Amino acid sequence: DAGVIQSPRHEVTEMGQEVTLRCKPISGHNSLFWYRQTMMRGLELLIYFNNNVPIDDSGMPEDRFSAKMPNASFSTLKIQPSEPRDSAVYFCASSKGPADTQYFGPGTRLTVL
Amino acid sequence: DQQVKQNSPSLSVQEGRISILNCDYTNSMFDYFLWYKKYPAEGPTFLISISSIKDKNEDGRFTVFLNKSAKHLSLHIVPSQPGDSAVYFCAAHSGAGSYQLTFGKGTKLSVIP
């Protein structure tokens, strides 16, 4: 079975540009998570969806960040406008249920110049 | 305030010997603990977990020990193999049905052939 798929794997952009990260969760998984990993703060939860509905977005750092899940097989994380401090690795993870084991995608390494 | 702490950023072990990775937590509401393993340019992969009602869980070469009174858990790898070289993250869930995973910052294990 395919795992969690993320695209792109690497993104380099300039400050002020819009960035869209994409995620396809494992089929049959009802919970989806977006995380950000930085050296300073480690892995942090940004937003959690259950059955395509955003349940907890308290980790989203600013209004510049937004996430959607239009259907069970696709989610996006958008940063507009991007800033150099947004540079990090962004992971998407999915699980069957909220408290079940989370399976992570390979991540998107974002560099904002 | 870090609720899950991995105080050793790195650890080197000779092939065939035991690797012991440690994790401390401060939140007494945590009741389920997981270890994830991460290779470079990949997402974290679930390795092993333990419920707070147990003090030990074993899976092949991997054993996790939980000391609730000390709020401490450890991951033992015996025998260590070069392929075990990776970053290991400790993570904790709080409460039944909780989706929130709190991660430590990771310990980089190097197994020397």
Short mmCIF file of C-alpha atoms in Angstrom, two decimals:
data_model
loop_
_atom_site.label_atom_id
_atom_site.label_comp_id
_atom_site.label_asym_id
_atom_site.label_seq_id
_atom_site.Cartn_x
_atom_site.Cartn_y
_atom_site.Cartn_z
CA ASP A 1 0.00 0.00 0.00
CA ALA A 2 1.15 3.51 -0.73
CA GLY A 3 2.05 5.57 2.27
CA VAL A 4 1.36 9.25 2.77
CA ILE A 5 2.36 11.18 -0.33
CA GLN A 6 3.60 14.76 -0.20
CA SER A 7 4.54 17.15 -2.95
CA PRO A 8 6.74 18.88 -3.72
CA ARG A 9 9.64 17.30 -1.84
CA HIS A 10 11.63 20.52 -2.03
CA GLU A 11 10.47 24.07 -2.56
CA VAL A 12 12.62 27.16 -2.85
CA THR A 13 10.83 30.45 -3.14
CA GLU A 14 11.34 34.13 -2.53
CA MET A 15 9.91 36.11 0.32
CA GLY A 16 6.41 37.32 -0.41
CA GLN A 17 5.51 34.49 -2.75
CA GLU A 18 2.64 32.09 -2.19
CA VAL A 19 3.57 28.50 -1.37
CA THR A 20 1.24 25.50 -1.56
CA LEU A 21 2.16 22.15 -0.07
CA ARG A 22 0.14 19.07 -0.93
CA CYS A 23 -0.68 15.84 0.84
CA LYS A 24 -2.45 12.60 -0.04
CA PRO A 25 -3.20 10.56 3.09
CA ILE A 26 -3.33 6.80 3.29
CA SER A 27 -6.62 5.48 1.89
CA GLY A 28 -9.10 4.73 4.66
CA HIS A 29 -7.47 7.06 7.16
CA ASN A 30 -9.90 9.58 8.60
CA SER A 31 -7.47 11.81 10.48
CA LEU A 32 -4.89 14.09 8.89
CA PHE A 33 -2.21 16.19 10.53
CA TRP A 34 0.19 18.88 9.32
CA TYR A 35 3.42 19.30 11.28
CA ARG A 36 6.38 21.63 10.99
CA GLN A 37 9.90 20.66 12.02
CA THR A 38 12.55 23.24 12.88
CA MET A 39 15.83 22.97 14.74
CA MET A 40 14.63 25.31 17.46
CA ARG A 41 11.16 23.92 18.13
CA GLY A 42 11.30 20.35 16.87
CA LEU A 43 8.10 18.79 15.50
CA GLU A 44 5.02 20.93 16.07
CA LEU A 45 1.44 20.21 15.15
CA LEU A 46 0.01 22.93 12.93
CA ILE A 47 -3.50 21.65 12.22
CA TYR A 48 -5.58 18.50 12.61
CA PHE A 49 -8.47 17.37 10.39
CA ASN A 50 -10.94 14.62 11.18
CA ASN A 51 -13.25 13.41 8.39
CA ASN A 52 -12.10 16.38 6.29
CA VAL A 53 -13.14 18.90 8.94
CA PRO A 54 -10.53 21.08 10.67
CA ILE A 55 -10.73 20.27 14.38
CA ASP A 56 -7.73 22.06 15.84
CA ASP A 57 -5.81 24.82 14.08
CA SER A 58 -4.32 26.34 17.22
CA GLY A 59 -0.84 25.48 16.01
CA MET A 60 -1.09 27.54 12.85
CA PRO A 61 1.41 30.32 13.51
CA GLU A 62 -0.26 33.21 11.74
CA ASP A 63 -3.05 34.18 9.38
CA ARG A 64 -0.56 33.76 6.57
CA PHE A 65 -1.01 30.03 7.02
CA SER A 66 -4.14 28.24 5.85
CA ALA A 67 -5.05 24.60 5.28
CA LYS A 68 -7.85 22.85 3.47
CA MET A 69 -9.07 19.33 3.02
CA PRO A 70 -11.61 19.34 0.20
CA ASN A 71 -11.96 15.55 0.22
CA ALA A 72 -10.70 12.45 2.00
CA SER A 73 -7.73 12.00 -0.30
CA PHE A 74 -6.25 15.48 -0.53
CA SER A 75 -5.12 18.31 1.67
CA THR A 76 -3.17 21.52 1.12
CA LEU A 77 -1.19 23.83 3.36
CA LYS A 78 -0.79 27.32 1.97
CA ILE A 79 1.50 30.11 3.09
CA GLN A 80 0.76 33.54 1.67
CA PRO A 81 2.89 35.60 1.77
CA SER A 82 5.88 33.46 2.70
CA GLU A 83 8.70 34.75 4.92
CA PRO A 84 12.25 33.47 5.53
CA ARG A 85 11.28 32.30 9.03
CA ASP A 86 8.82 29.87 7.43
CA SER A 87 11.78 27.84 6.19
CA ALA A 88 11.37 24.36 7.68
CA VAL A 89 10.39 20.80 6.84
CA TYR A 90 6.63 20.35 6.68
CA PHE A 91 5.22 16.89 7.30
CA CYS A 92 1.79 15.52 6.65
CA ALA A 93 0.62 12.49 8.65
CA SER A 94 -2.54 10.41 8.65
CA SER A 95 -4.15 7.87 10.97
CA LYS A 96 -7.26 5.70 11.00
CA GLY A 97 -8.65 7.56 13.96
CA PRO A 98 -7.59 10.51 16.09
CA ALA A 99 -5.70 8.46 18.68
CA ASP A 100 -4.36 5.79 16.34
CA THR A 101 -0.77 5.52 15.14
CA GLN A 102 0.17 8.37 12.85
CA TYR A 103 1.96 7.61 9.60
CA PHE A 104 4.11 10.36 8.20
CA GLY A 105 4.86 11.41 4.66
CA PRO A 106 8.43 12.13 3.50
CA GLY A 107 8.03 15.85 4.11
CA THR A 108 8.49 19.01 2.05
CA ARG A 109 11.63 21.00 2.70
CA LEU A 110 10.71 24.66 2.25
CA THR A 111 13.32 27.36 1.82
CA VAL A 112 12.17 30.96 1.66
CA LEU A 113 14.89 33.35 0.50
CA ASP B 1 7.99 24.57 28.12
CA GLN B 2 9.09 21.20 26.78
CA GLN B 3 6.80 18.47 28.04
CA VAL B 4 8.79 15.68 26.40
CA LYS B 5 12.54 15.88 26.72
CA GLN B 6 15.29 13.89 25.10
CA ASN B 7 18.36 15.23 26.81
CA SER B 8 20.94 13.47 24.65
CA PRO B 9 21.08 15.00 21.17
CA SER B 10 23.35 12.21 19.99
CA LEU B 11 24.60 8.75 20.90
CA SER B 12 27.30 6.52 19.39
CA VAL B 13 27.30 2.77 19.93
CA GLN B 14 29.41 -0.07 18.61
CA GLU B 15 27.67 -2.59 16.36
CA GLY B 16 26.38 -5.55 18.36
CA ARG B 17 26.19 -3.63 21.62
CA ILE B 18 23.09 -2.26 23.33
CA SER B 19 21.74 1.19 22.49
CA ILE B 20 19.74 2.93 25.20
CA LEU B 21 17.80 6.05 24.31
CA ASN B 22 16.15 8.02 27.08
CA CYS B 23 13.10 10.23 27.32
CA ASP B 24 11.61 12.20 30.20
CA TYR B 25 8.18 13.80 30.39
CA THR B 26 6.55 16.28 32.72
CA ASN B 27 2.83 15.99 31.96
CA SER B 28 1.22 13.38 34.23
CA MET B 29 -1.77 13.23 31.86
CA PHE B 30 0.32 11.44 29.24
CA ASP B 31 -0.84 7.84 29.10
CA TYR B 32 0.50 6.44 25.82
CA PHE B 33 4.02 6.70 24.53
CA LEU B 34 5.59 6.04 21.15
CA TRP B 35 9.01 5.92 19.57
CA TYR B 36 9.51 7.03 16.00
CA LYS B 37 12.60 6.51 13.89
CA LYS B 38 13.64 8.94 11.18
CA TYR B 39 16.16 8.54 8.39
CA PRO B 40 17.46 11.61 6.52
CA ALA B 41 15.06 12.95 3.86
CA GLU B 42 12.28 10.66 5.10
CA GLY B 43 9.36 11.14 7.46
CA PRO B 44 9.29 9.66 10.98
CA THR B 45 8.33 5.99 11.03
CA PHE B 46 6.48 4.41 13.94
CA LEU B 47 8.69 1.94 15.80
CA ILE B 48 7.13 0.83 19.07
CA SER B 49 4.67 2.05 21.69
CA ILE B 50 3.69 1.46 25.29
CA SER B 51 0.58 2.15 27.30
CA SER B 52 0.85 3.59 30.78
CA ILE B 53 -0.71 0.43 32.22
CA LYS B 54 2.43 -1.48 31.23
CA ASP B 55 6.06 -1.07 32.19
CA LYS B 56 7.61 -2.95 29.29
CA ASN B 57 6.87 -3.71 25.67
CA GLU B 58 9.09 -5.77 23.44
CA ASP B 59 9.22 -6.17 19.66
CA GLY B 60 12.16 -8.11 18.33
CA ARG B 61 15.36 -6.20 19.02
CA PHE B 62 13.43 -3.22 20.39
CA THR B 63 12.18 -2.90 23.96
CA VAL B 64 10.57 0.13 25.55
CA PHE B 65 10.55 0.52 29.32
CA LEU B 66 8.25 2.91 31.19
CA ASN B 67 8.81 4.16 34.73
CA LYS B 68 5.69 6.18 35.56
CA SER B 69 6.83 7.31 38.98
CA ALA B 70 9.98 8.78 37.46
CA LYS B 71 8.15 9.98 34.33
CA HIS B 72 10.83 8.30 32.29
CA LEU B 73 10.92 5.92 29.39
CA SER B 74 13.73 4.32 27.50
CA LEU B 75 14.20 2.47 24.23
CA HIS B 76 16.65 -0.43 24.20
CA ILE B 77 18.00 -1.79 20.93
CA VAL B 78 19.83 -5.11 21.21
CA PRO B 79 21.93 -5.89 19.31
CA SER B 80 22.50 -2.59 17.56
CA GLN B 81 23.03 -2.69 13.81
CA PRO B 82 24.42 -0.05 11.41
CA GLY B 83 20.94 0.21 9.84
CA ASP B 84 19.64 1.46 13.17
CA SER B 85 21.56 4.70 12.68
CA ALA B 86 18.83 7.33 12.57
CA VAL B 87 17.16 10.01 14.67
CA TYR B 88 14.80 8.60 17.29
CA PHE B 89 11.86 10.65 18.54
CA CYS B 90 9.95 10.01 21.73
CA ALA B 91 6.29 11.08 21.63
CA ALA B 92 3.38 11.08 24.04
CA HIS B 93 -0.43 11.06 23.89
CA SER B 94 -2.62 12.41 26.65
CA GLY B 95 -6.01 10.97 27.45
CA ALA B 96 -8.19 8.42 25.73
CA GLY B 97 -9.00 9.44 22.20
CA SER B 98 -6.47 12.25 22.19
CA TYR B 99 -5.07 13.18 18.81
CA GLN B 100 -2.38 15.41 20.23
CA LEU B 101 1.13 13.94 19.95
CA THR B 102 3.85 15.80 21.81
CA PHE B 103 7.32 15.05 20.46
CA GLY B 104 10.77 15.28 21.96
CA LYS B 105 13.49 16.89 19.85
CA GLY B 106 15.11 13.58 19.01
CA THR B 107 18.34 11.68 19.63
CA LYS B 108 20.64 10.90 16.73
CA LEU B 109 21.93 7.35 17.05
CA SER B 110 25.07 6.32 15.21
CA VAL B 111 25.93 2.63 15.20
CA ILE B 112 29.57 2.14 14.34
CA PRO B 113 30.47 -1.02 12.38
#
